Short mmCIF file of C-alpha atoms in Angstrom, two decimals:
data_model
loop_
_atom_site.label_atom_id
_atom_site.label_comp_id
_atom_site.label_asym_id
_atom_site.label_seq_id
_atom_site.Cartn_x
_atom_site.Cartn_y
_atom_site.Cartn_z
CA UNK A 1 -1.08 -3.75 1.83
CA UNK A 2 -0.67 -6.13 -1.11
CA UNK A 3 -1.19 -3.96 -4.21
CA UNK A 4 -0.29 -0.25 -4.69
CA UNK A 5 -0.02 2.05 -7.65
CA UNK A 6 0.95 5.64 -6.97
CA UNK A 7 1.99 8.90 -8.86
CA UNK A 8 4.69 10.91 -7.23
CA UNK A 9 5.18 14.64 -8.21
CA UNK A 10 3.52 14.33 -11.68
CA UNK A 11 -0.08 15.45 -11.27
CA UNK A 12 -0.94 18.94 -11.22
CA UNK A 13 -2.94 19.14 -8.05
CA UNK A 14 -1.58 15.94 -5.95
CA UNK A 15 1.96 15.74 -4.93
CA UNK A 16 1.28 12.08 -4.15
CA UNK A 17 -1.85 10.15 -5.34
CA UNK A 18 -1.86 6.53 -4.06
CA UNK A 19 -4.56 3.62 -4.52
CA UNK A 20 -3.91 0.43 -2.74
CA UNK A 21 -5.67 -2.78 -1.59
CA UNK A 22 -4.83 -4.49 1.74
CA UNK A 23 -5.06 -8.37 1.74
CA UNK A 24 -5.19 -10.20 4.98
CA UNK A 25 -6.85 -12.90 6.76
CA UNK A 26 -10.38 -11.72 7.82
CA UNK A 27 -9.94 -13.14 11.35
CA UNK A 28 -7.17 -10.70 11.97
CA UNK A 29 -8.54 -7.80 14.02
CA UNK A 30 -8.32 -4.35 12.51
CA UNK A 31 -9.69 -1.10 13.18
CA UNK A 32 -11.11 1.11 10.36
CA UNK A 33 -9.51 4.46 9.11
CA UNK A 34 -9.50 7.07 11.98
CA UNK A 35 -7.40 9.70 13.58
CA UNK A 36 -5.69 7.68 16.40
CA UNK A 37 -6.26 8.74 19.93
CA UNK A 38 -2.45 9.10 20.68
CA UNK A 39 0.10 10.44 18.38
CA UNK A 40 -0.41 12.10 14.93
CA UNK A 41 -1.17 8.95 12.91
CA UNK A 42 -4.40 8.84 10.67
CA UNK A 43 -4.97 5.48 9.19
CA UNK A 44 -6.44 1.93 9.84
CA UNK A 45 -4.93 0.07 12.60
CA UNK A 46 -3.89 -3.66 12.99
CA UNK A 47 -5.21 -4.67 16.44
CA UNK A 48 -3.05 -7.59 16.69
CA UNK A 49 0.30 -5.89 16.50
CA UNK A 50 -0.58 -2.32 16.89
CA UNK A 51 0.73 -0.80 13.55
CA UNK A 52 -0.70 0.20 10.42
CA UNK A 53 -0.54 -0.81 6.81
CA UNK A 54 -1.03 2.73 5.45
CA UNK A 55 -1.08 5.99 7.25
CA UNK A 56 -0.70 9.71 6.78
CA UNK A 57 -0.28 12.51 8.96
CA UNK A 58 -1.32 16.21 9.10
CA UNK A 59 2.36 17.23 8.30
CA UNK A 60 1.92 15.34 4.77
CA UNK A 61 3.82 12.30 5.80
CA UNK A 62 2.66 8.98 4.26
CA UNK A 63 3.77 5.55 4.75
CA UNK A 64 2.75 2.19 3.41
CA UNK A 65 4.05 -1.43 3.86
CA UNK A 66 3.55 -4.77 2.12
CA UNK A 67 5.02 -8.32 2.87
CA UNK A 68 7.07 -10.30 0.37
CA UNK A 69 5.45 -13.26 -0.83
CA UNK A 70 7.94 -15.98 -0.66
CA UNK A 71 6.83 -19.38 1.33
CA UNK A 72 10.34 -20.46 1.91
CA UNK A 73 11.08 -17.29 4.01
CA UNK A 74 10.12 -17.80 7.72
CA UNK A 75 8.03 -14.74 8.98
CA UNK A 76 10.22 -14.06 11.83
CA UNK A 77 11.23 -10.86 13.33
CA UNK A 78 9.57 -7.46 14.32
CA UNK A 79 6.18 -6.74 12.97
CA UNK A 80 6.19 -4.95 9.70
CA UNK A 81 3.34 -2.67 10.71
CA UNK A 82 5.74 -0.90 13.12
CA UNK A 83 7.76 0.32 10.26
CA UNK A 84 4.87 2.58 9.04
CA UNK A 85 4.19 3.88 12.65
CA UNK A 86 7.63 4.62 13.56
CA UNK A 87 8.13 6.74 10.27
CA UNK A 88 4.73 8.45 10.71
CA UNK A 89 5.34 9.37 14.44
CA UNK A 90 8.98 10.12 13.97
CA UNK A 91 10.75 13.58 13.24
CA UNK A 92 13.38 12.32 10.78
CA UNK A 93 12.79 13.35 7.10
CA UNK A 94 12.44 10.55 4.55
CA UNK A 95 16.05 10.60 3.46
CA UNK A 96 17.34 10.34 7.18
CA UNK A 97 14.78 7.87 7.87
CA UNK A 98 15.82 5.70 5.13
CA UNK A 99 19.52 5.78 6.02
CA UNK A 100 18.85 4.91 9.67
CA UNK A 101 16.48 2.02 8.83
CA UNK A 102 18.95 0.16 6.65
CA UNK A 103 20.97 -0.36 9.87
CA UNK A 104 18.04 -2.24 11.37
CA UNK A 105 16.05 -3.62 8.50
CA UNK A 106 17.05 -7.20 8.99
CA UNK A 107 15.36 -7.27 12.35
CA UNK A 108 11.89 -7.09 10.74
CA UNK A 109 9.76 -9.69 9.04
CA UNK A 110 9.87 -9.59 5.22
CA UNK A 111 8.76 -6.17 4.05
CA UNK A 112 8.59 -3.54 1.42
CA UNK A 113 8.16 0.01 2.56
CA UNK A 114 7.18 3.27 0.95
CA UNK A 115 7.86 6.57 2.69
CA UNK A 116 6.85 10.09 1.59
CA UNK A 117 7.34 13.51 3.08
CA UNK A 118 7.04 16.88 1.63
CA UNK A 119 10.21 16.61 -0.47
CA UNK A 120 11.30 13.06 -0.96
CA UNK A 121 9.88 9.63 -1.27
CA UNK A 122 11.78 6.12 -0.72
CA UNK A 123 11.34 2.58 -1.41
CA UNK A 124 12.80 0.16 1.30
CA UNK A 125 13.04 -3.52 1.46
CA UNK A 126 14.94 -6.04 3.45
CA UNK A 127 14.93 -9.21 0.97
CA UNK A 128 17.22 -10.58 -0.10
CA UNK A 129 19.17 -7.76 1.81
CA UNK A 130 18.40 -4.35 3.17
CA UNK A 131 18.31 -1.82 0.43
CA UNK A 132 16.94 1.60 -0.27
CA UNK A 133 15.80 3.49 -3.49
CA UNK A 134 14.88 7.02 -4.04
CA UNK A 135 11.65 7.37 -5.98
CA UNK A 136 11.66 9.35 -8.89
CA UNK A 137 8.77 11.60 -10.31
CA UNK A 138 6.30 9.17 -12.08
CA UNK A 139 3.81 6.36 -11.71
CA UNK A 140 5.10 3.34 -9.73
CA UNK A 141 3.81 0.01 -8.58
CA UNK A 142 4.49 -2.35 -5.74
CA UNK A 143 2.79 -5.53 -4.68
CA UNK A 144 4.47 -8.50 -2.72
CA UNK A 145 7.69 -8.45 -4.80
CA UNK A 146 10.48 -5.76 -5.56
CA UNK A 147 9.49 -2.19 -6.19
CA UNK A 148 8.07 -2.09 -9.70
CA UNK A 149 8.22 -5.70 -10.35
CA UNK A 150 5.74 -5.94 -13.56
CA UNK A 151 3.20 -8.41 -12.13
CA UNK A 152 0.13 -8.38 -14.26
CA UNK A 153 -2.16 -6.81 -11.54
CA UNK A 154 0.60 -4.09 -10.53
CA UNK A 155 0.78 -3.13 -14.21
CA UNK A 156 -2.94 -2.95 -14.96
CA UNK A 157 -3.44 -0.77 -11.73
CA UNK A 158 -0.67 1.51 -12.81
CA UNK A 159 -2.16 1.62 -16.37
CA UNK A 160 -5.52 2.65 -14.76
CA UNK A 161 -3.95 5.25 -12.59
CA UNK A 162 -2.48 6.96 -15.51
CA UNK A 163 -5.86 6.88 -17.17
CA UNK A 164 -7.33 8.42 -14.39
CA UNK A 165 -4.94 11.18 -14.32
CA UNK A 166 -5.36 11.95 -17.96
CA UNK A 167 -9.12 11.73 -18.03
CA UNK A 168 -10.89 12.38 -14.60
CA UNK A 169 -11.70 15.25 -12.41
CA UNK A 170 -9.01 15.36 -9.87
CA UNK A 171 -11.35 15.00 -6.79
CA UNK A 172 -13.51 12.16 -8.22
CA UNK A 173 -11.88 8.90 -6.95
CA UNK A 174 -14.61 6.49 -7.85
CA UNK A 175 -12.57 5.20 -10.89
CA UNK A 176 -9.78 4.43 -8.68
CA UNK A 177 -11.99 2.24 -6.50
CA UNK A 178 -13.34 0.51 -9.63
CA UNK A 179 -9.86 -0.26 -10.63
CA UNK A 180 -9.05 -1.63 -7.09
CA UNK A 181 -12.34 -3.74 -7.34
CA UNK A 182 -11.18 -5.63 -10.43
CA UNK A 183 -11.65 -9.35 -9.76
CA UNK A 184 -10.10 -10.39 -13.24
CA UNK A 185 -7.36 -13.07 -13.07
CA UNK A 186 -4.42 -12.87 -15.23
CA UNK A 187 -3.71 -15.51 -17.86
CA UNK A 188 -1.47 -18.51 -16.76
CA UNK A 189 1.39 -17.44 -19.12
CA UNK A 190 1.61 -14.14 -17.32
CA UNK A 191 1.54 -15.30 -13.67
CA UNK A 192 4.73 -15.06 -11.66
CA UNK A 193 6.25 -18.11 -9.86
CA UNK A 194 6.61 -17.38 -6.24
CA UNK A 195 6.51 -20.78 -4.96
CA UNK A 196 2.82 -21.06 -3.88
CA UNK A 197 1.61 -23.32 -6.60
CA UNK A 198 -0.28 -22.53 -9.84
CA UNK A 199 -3.82 -22.39 -8.36
CA UNK A 200 -2.89 -19.97 -5.58
CA UNK A 201 -0.97 -17.90 -8.24
CA UNK A 202 -4.14 -17.69 -10.26
CA UNK A 203 -6.09 -16.63 -6.96
CA UNK A 204 -3.80 -14.17 -6.10
CA UNK A 205 -3.37 -12.49 -9.53
CA UNK A 206 -6.30 -10.47 -9.40
CA UNK A 207 -6.48 -6.80 -7.81
CA UNK A 208 -9.43 -7.77 -5.64
CA UNK A 209 -9.15 -10.91 -3.94
CA UNK A 210 -12.14 -13.00 -2.23
CA UNK A 211 -12.80 -16.04 -0.24
CA UNK A 212 -14.16 -16.97 3.16
CA UNK A 213 -10.96 -16.72 5.18
CA UNK A 214 -8.58 -14.45 3.24
CA UNK A 215 -8.95 -11.42 0.74
CA UNK A 216 -8.92 -7.94 0.19
CA UNK A 217 -9.91 -6.22 3.56
CA UNK A 218 -9.65 -2.54 2.53
CA UNK A 219 -9.11 -0.44 -0.71
CA UNK A 220 -7.84 2.99 0.03
CA UNK A 221 -7.06 6.10 -1.90
CA UNK A 222 -4.61 8.77 -0.69
CA UNK A 223 -4.10 12.13 -2.10
CA UNK A 224 -1.73 14.73 -0.87
CA UNK A 225 -1.63 18.23 -2.54
CA UNK A 226 1.57 20.42 -2.99
CA UNK A 227 -0.07 22.62 -0.14
CA UNK A 228 -0.06 19.76 2.35
CA UNK A 229 -3.59 19.18 2.47
CA UNK A 230 -5.22 15.94 1.47
CA UNK A 231 -7.82 13.37 1.61
CA UNK A 232 -7.87 9.69 2.60
CA UNK A 233 -10.82 7.37 1.67
CA UNK A 234 -11.22 3.80 2.93
CA UNK A 235 -13.59 1.10 1.69
CA UNK A 236 -13.68 -2.03 3.87
CA UNK A 237 -14.63 -5.67 2.92
CA UNK A 238 -15.57 -8.82 4.78
CA UNK A 239 -15.43 -12.62 3.75
CA UNK A 240 -16.45 -13.04 -0.04
CA UNK A 241 -15.84 -9.43 -0.61
CA UNK A 242 -18.88 -8.38 1.32
CA UNK A 243 -18.89 -4.29 1.55
CA UNK A 244 -18.61 -3.22 5.24
CA UNK A 245 -18.37 0.61 5.16
CA UNK A 246 -16.44 3.66 3.82
CA UNK A 247 -14.51 6.33 5.84
CA UNK A 248 -13.20 9.60 4.33
CA UNK A 249 -11.04 11.89 6.15
CA UNK A 250 -9.44 15.10 5.33
CA UNK A 251 -6.02 16.14 6.69
CA UNK A 252 -3.25 18.73 6.62
CA UNK A 253 -2.63 22.36 7.48
CA UNK A 254 -5.67 24.62 7.60
#
């Protein structure tokens, strides 16, 4: 997952409303959104490492992970995707999980992690050092930098999420997918300098990234109500942004 905007405890219907894009190499094998045959995870699945980038459970837990863009930082350690499945399959609440993860965060590849349960939400990261931050009610954003780092595409998606909450029916997610499909690139003067060079910064500055070998693989919206019931919708894409399918799953207590 490389771009996320979410609203936590501010929408009248949805306790959590999250919209995000997963950017990845197209050659990396993945399974689409589904209920996993083992355990309680609902989400897409990375078939290389076995974890997920974004998942939920019927108990109203949600977890999403991104990497950290820094070409100078070696990608060594335990797979980040396992962080999400460990939280989703675990029994610890978000607070206890955050406290425990701080002790082992350095063992994982560079990551940003968001965890949500019925009461609390946390941001956790391990670069430059392990840290946690309780998420306050409001609209927040995350990409491949620190929590709420104001990269242009992160700010833009947060603004469009705010607009959706103010002007759209609460079960009509099409405008959020339109926002996630935005291929507009930021002006050079607004680009971050993450060490990948100007041309690559330009290419990665859009919400929706396309190319033959790397790009946006999935756009996903998650909505979890205060009653624990929710909906997860995933749209999938191949090389050059070719649409490959959509899956929508309801979850939560009945």
